[in-house]
Short mmCIF file of C-alpha atoms and ligand atoms in Angstrom, two decimals:
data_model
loop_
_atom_site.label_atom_id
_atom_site.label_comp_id
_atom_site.label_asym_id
_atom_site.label_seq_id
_atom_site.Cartn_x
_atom_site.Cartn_y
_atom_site.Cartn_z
CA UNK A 1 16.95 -9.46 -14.61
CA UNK A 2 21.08 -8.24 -14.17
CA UNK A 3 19.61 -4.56 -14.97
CA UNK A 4 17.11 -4.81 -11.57
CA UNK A 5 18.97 -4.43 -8.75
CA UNK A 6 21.86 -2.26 -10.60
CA UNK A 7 20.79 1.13 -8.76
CA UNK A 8 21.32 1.30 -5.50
CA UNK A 9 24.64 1.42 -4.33
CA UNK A 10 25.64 2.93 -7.68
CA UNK A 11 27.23 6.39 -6.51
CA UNK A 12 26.16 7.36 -10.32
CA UNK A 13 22.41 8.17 -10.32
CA UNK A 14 20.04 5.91 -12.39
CA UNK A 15 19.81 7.83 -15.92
CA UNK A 16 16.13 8.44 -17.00
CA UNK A 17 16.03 5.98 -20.11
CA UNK A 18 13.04 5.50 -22.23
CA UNK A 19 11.93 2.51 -19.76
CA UNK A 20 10.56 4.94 -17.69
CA UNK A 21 9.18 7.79 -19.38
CA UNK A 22 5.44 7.59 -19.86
CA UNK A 23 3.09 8.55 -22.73
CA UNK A 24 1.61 12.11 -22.33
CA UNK A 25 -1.76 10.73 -21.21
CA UNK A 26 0.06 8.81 -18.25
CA UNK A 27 2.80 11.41 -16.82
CA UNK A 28 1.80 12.87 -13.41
CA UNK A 29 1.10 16.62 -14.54
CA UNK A 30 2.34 17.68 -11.02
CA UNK A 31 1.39 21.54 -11.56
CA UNK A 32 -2.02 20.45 -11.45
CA UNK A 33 -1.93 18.43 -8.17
CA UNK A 34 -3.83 19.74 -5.28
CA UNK A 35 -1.53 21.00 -2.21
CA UNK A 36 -2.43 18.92 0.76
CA UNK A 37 -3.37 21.96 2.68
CA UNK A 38 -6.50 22.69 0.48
CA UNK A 39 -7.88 19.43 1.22
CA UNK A 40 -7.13 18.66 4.79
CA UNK A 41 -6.93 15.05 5.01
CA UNK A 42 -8.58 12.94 8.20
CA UNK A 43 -6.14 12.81 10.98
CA UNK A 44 -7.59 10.78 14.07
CA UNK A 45 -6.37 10.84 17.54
CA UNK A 46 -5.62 7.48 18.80
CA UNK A 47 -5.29 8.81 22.59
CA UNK A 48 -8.77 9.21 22.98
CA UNK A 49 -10.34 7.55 25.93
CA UNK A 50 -13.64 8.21 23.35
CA UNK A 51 -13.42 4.65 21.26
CA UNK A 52 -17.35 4.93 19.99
CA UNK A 53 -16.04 8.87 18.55
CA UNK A 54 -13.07 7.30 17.49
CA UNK A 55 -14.92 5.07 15.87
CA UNK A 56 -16.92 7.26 14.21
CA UNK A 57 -14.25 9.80 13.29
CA UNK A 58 -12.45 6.90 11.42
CA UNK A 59 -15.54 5.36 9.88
CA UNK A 60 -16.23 8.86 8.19
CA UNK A 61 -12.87 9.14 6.97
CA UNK A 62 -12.72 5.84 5.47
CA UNK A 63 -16.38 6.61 3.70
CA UNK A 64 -15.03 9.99 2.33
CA UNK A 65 -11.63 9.69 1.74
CA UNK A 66 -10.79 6.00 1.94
CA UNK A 67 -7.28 7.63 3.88
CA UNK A 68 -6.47 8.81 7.47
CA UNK A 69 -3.77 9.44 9.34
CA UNK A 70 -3.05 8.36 13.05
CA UNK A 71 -0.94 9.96 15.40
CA UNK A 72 -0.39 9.11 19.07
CA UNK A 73 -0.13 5.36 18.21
CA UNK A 74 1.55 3.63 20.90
CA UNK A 75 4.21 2.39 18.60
CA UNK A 76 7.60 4.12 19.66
CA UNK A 77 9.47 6.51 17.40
CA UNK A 78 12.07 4.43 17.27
CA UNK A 79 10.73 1.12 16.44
CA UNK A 80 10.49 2.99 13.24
CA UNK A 81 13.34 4.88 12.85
CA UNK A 82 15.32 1.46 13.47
CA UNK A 83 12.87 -0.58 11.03
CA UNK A 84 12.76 1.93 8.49
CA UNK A 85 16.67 2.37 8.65
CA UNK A 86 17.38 -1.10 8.17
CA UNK A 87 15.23 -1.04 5.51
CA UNK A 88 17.11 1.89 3.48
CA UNK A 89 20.45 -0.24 4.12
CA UNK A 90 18.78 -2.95 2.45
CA UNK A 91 18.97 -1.19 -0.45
CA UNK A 92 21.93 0.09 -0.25
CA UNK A 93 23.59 -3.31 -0.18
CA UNK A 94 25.53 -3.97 -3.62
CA UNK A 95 23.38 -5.22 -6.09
CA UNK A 96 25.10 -8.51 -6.19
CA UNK A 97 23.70 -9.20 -2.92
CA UNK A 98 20.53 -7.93 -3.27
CA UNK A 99 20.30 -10.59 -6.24
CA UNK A 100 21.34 -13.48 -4.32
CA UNK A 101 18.93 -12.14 -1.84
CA UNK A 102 16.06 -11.85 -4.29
CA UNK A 103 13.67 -14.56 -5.19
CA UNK A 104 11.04 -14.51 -8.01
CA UNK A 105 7.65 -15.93 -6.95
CA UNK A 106 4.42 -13.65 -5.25
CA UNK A 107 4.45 -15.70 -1.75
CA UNK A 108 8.31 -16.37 -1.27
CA UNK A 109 10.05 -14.72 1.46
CA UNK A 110 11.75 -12.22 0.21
CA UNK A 111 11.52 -10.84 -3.27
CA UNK A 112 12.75 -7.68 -4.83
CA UNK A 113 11.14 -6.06 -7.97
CA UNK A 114 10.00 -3.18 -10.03
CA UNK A 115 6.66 -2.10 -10.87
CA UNK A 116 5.73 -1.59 -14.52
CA UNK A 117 2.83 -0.29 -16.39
CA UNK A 118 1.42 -0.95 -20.03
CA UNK A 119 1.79 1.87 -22.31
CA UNK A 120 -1.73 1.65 -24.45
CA UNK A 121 -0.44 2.87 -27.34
CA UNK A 122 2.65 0.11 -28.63
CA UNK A 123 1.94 -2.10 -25.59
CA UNK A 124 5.49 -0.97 -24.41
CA UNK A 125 6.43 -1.98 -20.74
CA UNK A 126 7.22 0.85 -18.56
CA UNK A 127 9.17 0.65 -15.68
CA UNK A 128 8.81 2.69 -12.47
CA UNK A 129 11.06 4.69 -10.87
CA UNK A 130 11.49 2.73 -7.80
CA UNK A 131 12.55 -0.77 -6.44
CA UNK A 132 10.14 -2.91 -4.25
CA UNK A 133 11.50 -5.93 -1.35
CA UNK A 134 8.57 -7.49 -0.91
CA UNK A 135 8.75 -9.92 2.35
CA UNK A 136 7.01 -12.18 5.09
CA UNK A 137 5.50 -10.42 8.05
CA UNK A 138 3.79 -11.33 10.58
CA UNK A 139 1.85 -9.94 13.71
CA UNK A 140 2.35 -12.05 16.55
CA UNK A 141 4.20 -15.11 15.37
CA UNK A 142 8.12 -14.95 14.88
CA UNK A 143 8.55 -14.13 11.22
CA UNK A 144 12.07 -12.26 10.93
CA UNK A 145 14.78 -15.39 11.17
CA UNK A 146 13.38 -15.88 7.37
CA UNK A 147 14.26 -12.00 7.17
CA UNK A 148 18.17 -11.63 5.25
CA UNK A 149 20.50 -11.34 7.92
CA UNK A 150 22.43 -8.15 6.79
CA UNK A 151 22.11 -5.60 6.65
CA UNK A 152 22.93 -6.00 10.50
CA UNK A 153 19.71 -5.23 12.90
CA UNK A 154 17.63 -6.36 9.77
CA UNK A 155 16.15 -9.03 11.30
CA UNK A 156 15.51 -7.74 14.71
CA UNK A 157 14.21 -4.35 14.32
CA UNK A 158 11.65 -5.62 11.41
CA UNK A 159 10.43 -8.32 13.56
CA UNK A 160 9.98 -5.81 16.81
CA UNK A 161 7.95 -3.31 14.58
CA UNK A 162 6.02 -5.85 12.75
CA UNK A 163 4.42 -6.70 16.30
CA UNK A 164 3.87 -3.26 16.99
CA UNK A 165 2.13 -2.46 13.64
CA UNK A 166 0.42 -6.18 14.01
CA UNK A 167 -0.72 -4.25 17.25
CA UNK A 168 -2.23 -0.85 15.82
CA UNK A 169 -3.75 -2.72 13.01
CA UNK A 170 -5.95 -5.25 15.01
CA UNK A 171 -7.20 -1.96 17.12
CA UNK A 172 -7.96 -0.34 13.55
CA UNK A 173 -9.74 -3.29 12.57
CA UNK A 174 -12.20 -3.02 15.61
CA UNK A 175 -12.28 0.57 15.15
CA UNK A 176 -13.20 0.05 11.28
CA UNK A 177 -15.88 -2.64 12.30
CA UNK A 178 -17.41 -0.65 15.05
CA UNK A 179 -17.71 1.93 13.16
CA UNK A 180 -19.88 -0.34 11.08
CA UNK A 181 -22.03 -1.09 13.68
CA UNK A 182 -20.77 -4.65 14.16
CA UNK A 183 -19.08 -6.79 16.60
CA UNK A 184 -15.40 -5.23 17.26
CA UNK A 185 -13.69 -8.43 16.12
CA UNK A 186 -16.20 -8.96 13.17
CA UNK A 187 -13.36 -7.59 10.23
CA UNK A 188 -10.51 -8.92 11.85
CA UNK A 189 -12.35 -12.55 11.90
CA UNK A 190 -13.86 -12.68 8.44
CA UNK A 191 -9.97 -11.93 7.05
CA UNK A 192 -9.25 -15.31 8.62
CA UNK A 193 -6.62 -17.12 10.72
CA UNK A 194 -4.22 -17.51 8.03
CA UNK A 195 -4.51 -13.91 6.39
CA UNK A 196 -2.73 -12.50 3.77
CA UNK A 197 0.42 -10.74 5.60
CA UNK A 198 3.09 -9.18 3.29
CA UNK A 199 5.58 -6.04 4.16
CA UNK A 200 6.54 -4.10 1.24
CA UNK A 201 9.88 -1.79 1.65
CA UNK A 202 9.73 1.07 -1.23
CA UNK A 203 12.95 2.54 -2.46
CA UNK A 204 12.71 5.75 -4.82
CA UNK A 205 16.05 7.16 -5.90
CA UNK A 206 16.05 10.76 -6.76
CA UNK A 207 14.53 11.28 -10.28
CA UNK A 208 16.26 13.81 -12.34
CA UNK A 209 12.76 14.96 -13.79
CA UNK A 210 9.53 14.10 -11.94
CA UNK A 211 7.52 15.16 -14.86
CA UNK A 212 8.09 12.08 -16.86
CA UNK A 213 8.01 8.94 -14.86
CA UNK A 214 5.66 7.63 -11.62
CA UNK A 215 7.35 5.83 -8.12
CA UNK A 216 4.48 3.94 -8.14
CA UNK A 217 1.35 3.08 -10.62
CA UNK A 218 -2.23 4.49 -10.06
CA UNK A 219 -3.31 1.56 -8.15
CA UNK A 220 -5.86 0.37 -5.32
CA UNK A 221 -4.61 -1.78 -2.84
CA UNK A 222 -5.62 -5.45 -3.21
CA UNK A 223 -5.98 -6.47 0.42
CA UNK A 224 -8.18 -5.20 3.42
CA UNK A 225 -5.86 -2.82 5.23
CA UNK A 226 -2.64 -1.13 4.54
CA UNK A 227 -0.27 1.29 7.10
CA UNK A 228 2.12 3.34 5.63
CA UNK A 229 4.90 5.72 6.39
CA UNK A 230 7.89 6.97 5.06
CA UNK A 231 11.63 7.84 6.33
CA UNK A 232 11.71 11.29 7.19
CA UNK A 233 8.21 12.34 6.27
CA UNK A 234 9.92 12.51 1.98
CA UNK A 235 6.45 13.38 -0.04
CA UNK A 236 5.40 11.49 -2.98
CA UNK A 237 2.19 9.70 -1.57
CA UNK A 238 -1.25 11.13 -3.81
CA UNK A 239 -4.78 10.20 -3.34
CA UNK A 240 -7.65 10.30 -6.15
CA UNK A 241 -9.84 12.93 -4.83
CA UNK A 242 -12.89 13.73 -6.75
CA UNK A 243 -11.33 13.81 -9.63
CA UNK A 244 -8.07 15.49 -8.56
CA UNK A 245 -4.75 14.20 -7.17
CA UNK A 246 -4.01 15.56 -4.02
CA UNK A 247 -0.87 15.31 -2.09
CA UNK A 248 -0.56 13.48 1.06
CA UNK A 249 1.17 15.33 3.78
CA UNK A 250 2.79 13.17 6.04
CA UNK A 251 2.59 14.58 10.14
CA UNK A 252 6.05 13.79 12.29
CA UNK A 253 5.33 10.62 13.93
CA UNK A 254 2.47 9.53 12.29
CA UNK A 255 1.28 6.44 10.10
CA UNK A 256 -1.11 6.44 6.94
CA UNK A 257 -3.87 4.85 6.59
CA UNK A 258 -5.12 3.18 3.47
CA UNK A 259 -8.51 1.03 3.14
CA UNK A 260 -8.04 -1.40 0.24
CA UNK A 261 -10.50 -3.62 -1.65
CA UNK A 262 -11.72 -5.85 0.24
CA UNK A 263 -12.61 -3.98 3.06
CA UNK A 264 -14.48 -2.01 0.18
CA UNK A 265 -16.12 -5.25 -0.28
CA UNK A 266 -16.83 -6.25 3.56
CA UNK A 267 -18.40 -2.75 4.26
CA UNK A 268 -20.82 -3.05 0.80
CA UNK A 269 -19.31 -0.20 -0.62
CA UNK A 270 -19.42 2.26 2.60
CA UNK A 271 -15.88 2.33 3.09
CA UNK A 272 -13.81 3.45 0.10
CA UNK A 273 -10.33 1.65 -1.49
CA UNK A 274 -8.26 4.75 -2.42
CA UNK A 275 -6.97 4.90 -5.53
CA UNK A 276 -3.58 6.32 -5.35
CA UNK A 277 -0.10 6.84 -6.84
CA UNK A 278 3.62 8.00 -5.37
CA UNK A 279 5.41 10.58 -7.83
CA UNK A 280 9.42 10.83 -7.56
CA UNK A 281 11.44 13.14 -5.72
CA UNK A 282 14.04 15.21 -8.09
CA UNK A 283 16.25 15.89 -4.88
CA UNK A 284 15.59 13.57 -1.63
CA UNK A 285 15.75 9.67 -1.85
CA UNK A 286 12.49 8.46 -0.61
CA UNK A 287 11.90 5.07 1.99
CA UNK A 288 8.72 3.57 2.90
CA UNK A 289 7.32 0.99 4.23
CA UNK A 290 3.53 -0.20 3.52
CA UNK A 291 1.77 -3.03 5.96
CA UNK A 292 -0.76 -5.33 4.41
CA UNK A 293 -3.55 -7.21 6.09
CA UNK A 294 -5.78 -9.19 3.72
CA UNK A 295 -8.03 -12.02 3.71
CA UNK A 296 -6.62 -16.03 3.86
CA UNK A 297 -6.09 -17.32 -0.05
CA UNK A 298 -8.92 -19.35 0.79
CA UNK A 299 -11.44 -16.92 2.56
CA UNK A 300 -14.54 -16.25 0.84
CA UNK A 301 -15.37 -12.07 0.70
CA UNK A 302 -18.14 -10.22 -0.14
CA UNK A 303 -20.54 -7.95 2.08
CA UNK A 304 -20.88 -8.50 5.64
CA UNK A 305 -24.62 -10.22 5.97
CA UNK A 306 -25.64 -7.56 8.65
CA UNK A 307 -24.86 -4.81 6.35
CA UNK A 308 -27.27 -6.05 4.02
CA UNK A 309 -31.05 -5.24 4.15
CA UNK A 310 -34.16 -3.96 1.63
CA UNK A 311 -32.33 -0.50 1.22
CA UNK A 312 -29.16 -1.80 1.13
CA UNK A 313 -28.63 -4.49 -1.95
CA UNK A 314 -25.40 -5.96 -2.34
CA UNK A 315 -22.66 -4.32 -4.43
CA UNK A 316 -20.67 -6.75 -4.97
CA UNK A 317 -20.60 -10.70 -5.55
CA UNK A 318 -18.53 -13.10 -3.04
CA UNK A 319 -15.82 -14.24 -4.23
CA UNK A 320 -12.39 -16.22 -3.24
CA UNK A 321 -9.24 -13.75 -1.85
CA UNK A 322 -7.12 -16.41 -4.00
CA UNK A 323 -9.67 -15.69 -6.98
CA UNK A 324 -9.17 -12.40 -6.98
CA UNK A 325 -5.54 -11.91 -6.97
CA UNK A 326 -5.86 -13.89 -9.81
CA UNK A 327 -7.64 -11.16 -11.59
CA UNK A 328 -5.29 -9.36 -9.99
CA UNK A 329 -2.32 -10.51 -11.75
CA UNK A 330 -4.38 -10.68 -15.06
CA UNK A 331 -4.36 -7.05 -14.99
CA UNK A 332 -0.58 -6.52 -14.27
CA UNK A 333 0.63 -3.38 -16.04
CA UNK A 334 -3.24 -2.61 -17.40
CA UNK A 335 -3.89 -1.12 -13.84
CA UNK A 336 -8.00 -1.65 -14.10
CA UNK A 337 -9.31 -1.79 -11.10
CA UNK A 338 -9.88 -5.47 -10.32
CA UNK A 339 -12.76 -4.93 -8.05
CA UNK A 340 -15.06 -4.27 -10.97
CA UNK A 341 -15.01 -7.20 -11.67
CA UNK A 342 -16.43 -8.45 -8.72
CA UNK A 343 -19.27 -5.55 -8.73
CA UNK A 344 -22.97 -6.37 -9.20
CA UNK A 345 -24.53 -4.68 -12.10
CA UNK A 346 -27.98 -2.53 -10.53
CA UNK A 347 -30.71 -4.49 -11.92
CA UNK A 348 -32.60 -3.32 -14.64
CA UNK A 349 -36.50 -2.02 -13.34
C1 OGA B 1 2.07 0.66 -1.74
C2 OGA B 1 1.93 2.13 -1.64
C3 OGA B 1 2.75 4.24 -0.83
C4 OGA B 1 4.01 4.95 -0.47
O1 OGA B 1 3.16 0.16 -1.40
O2 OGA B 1 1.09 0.00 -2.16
O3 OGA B 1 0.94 2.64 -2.10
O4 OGA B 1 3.91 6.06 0.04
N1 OGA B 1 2.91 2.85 -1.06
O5 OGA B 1 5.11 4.43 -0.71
NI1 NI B 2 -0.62 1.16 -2.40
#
């Protein structure tokens, strides 16, 4: 636990030890990533006065890609800049503080990890290259006095840009469901009253050699919904494309996009959970901060009734939100993806 929050405020760099260097079958193989301008990813308009095309646009992108982008979002530039900033500073406080700031259980307040992922082979943990403060958040109610109160303007500019993103991601959610053809608040309403709500602030220290380690695992996000973006626009984001990792370009001023599980679920399949992964940066520190939205602990999932009919069988069982994340953590460091589980095997004729 004293190694974990060591790296930081260091001024010497983090050395590449053996806890994060992955097997050969594991390691990112950058050369053969796909450059994010031969695959132009989804970006939707959100000025539109057009919300059924709008609706569309973002339906199609969340069937194909399971990924969009959204510029002209209402939320102001600087809501961000301040959020994401106080953010950075968090991890820049001496790691003393961040321990004393750290807690050690999924739901508390505030609690700063690492990633890790099982090597096959010797059943070796490997750490990532990358430090994770995962925290409360919430979109109306007043969540940041549980925030840490330094760095200074922690509190306040989280909590001001946690209602603005609470804001953009209820309109996505009606967006997302119309484009279902249901009821705008259906999505928003079958994740509950009491949904899942977590803010996760990613710090990446340069990596002296990209080639050998991951920011963050291959992984699907477990909840509905997640928005993303990162201080000054650093790359690292990938998406599972057919097959091929392709880089995510992030536009000025704009916010990613990423359908998780259960929205795979709620949709019957028609909406996609991306699976993606963040690579290191062998220059440029990297901050970002990734919004989740998922059902209540206590909500049951599974396919939205009206999406079900004589062509269109169910793909995947209900199940609990709470049940699931135990699966979840079941899988830590194996990385299979959880949903699986939950899928219905096609009959046999
Ligand atoms: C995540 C995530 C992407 C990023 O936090 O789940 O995928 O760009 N983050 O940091
Ligand atoms: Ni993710």
């Amino acid at each position: 636990m004293a190694d974990d929050f060591r790296w930081t405020s260091d001024s010497s760099r983090p050395s590449l030890t053996s806890e994060f260097i992955l097997s050969t079958e594991q390691a990112p193989r950058l050369s053969e990533v796909i450059s994010p301008y031969s695959v132009p990813l989804p970006t939707i308009d959100m000025a539109g006065e057009d919300e059924a095309a709008m609706a569309e646009q973002i339906a199609a992108a969340s069937t194909e890609f399971g990924l969009f982008r959204v510029i002209n979002h209402r939320i102001p530039e600087e809501a961000w800049v301040s959020a994401a900033t106080a953010v950075r500073d968090f991890f820049l406080l001496p790691p003393e503080v961040k321990r004393r700031l750290a807690g050690g259980r999924t739901m508390d307040k505030l609690k700063v990890y690492r990633y890790f992922l099982k090597d096959w082979e010797d059943e070796r943990d490997i750490s990532m290259w990358s430090e994770v403060a995962s925290q409360i958040w919430h979109p109306t109610d007043d969540f940041a006095g549980a925030l840490p109160e330094i760095p200074s303007g922690y509190r306040e500019h989280l909590g001001a840009f946690g209602k603005d993103l609470g804001l953009l991601m209820t309109r996505l959610m009606s967006l997302l469901s119309i484009g279902l053809g249901l009821e705008e608040s259906c999505i928003k309403r079958k994740l509950g009253h009491q949904p899942f709500l977590r803010c996760h602030g990613n710090y990446f220290p340069p990596c002296p050699n990209p080639e050998l380690t991951l920011g963050l695992p291959i992984h699907c996000d477990s909840v509905a919904l997640s928005l993303i973006r990162t201080l000054d626009d650093v790359p690292g984001l990938q998406i599972l494309k057919d097959k091929q990792w392709v880089a995510v370009d992030q536009l000025a001023n704009s916010f990613i996009v990423n359908i998780g599980d259960q929205l795979e679920v709620l949709s019957n399949g028609r909406y996609k959970s991306v699976v993606h992964r963040v690579v290191t940066n062998e220059t440029r520190e990297r901050v970002s901060l990734a919004f989740f939205w998922g059902p209540g602990l206590n909500e049951s999932v599974g396919p939205i009734a009206s999406l079900i009919d004589e062509q269109h069988h169910p793909v995947y069982r209900s199940f609990l939100f709470k049940d699931f994340l135990i699966e979840h953590d079941k899988q830590a460091g194996k990385r299979k993806r959880v949903k699986e589980i939950f899928q219905l095997q096609p009959t046999a004729p």
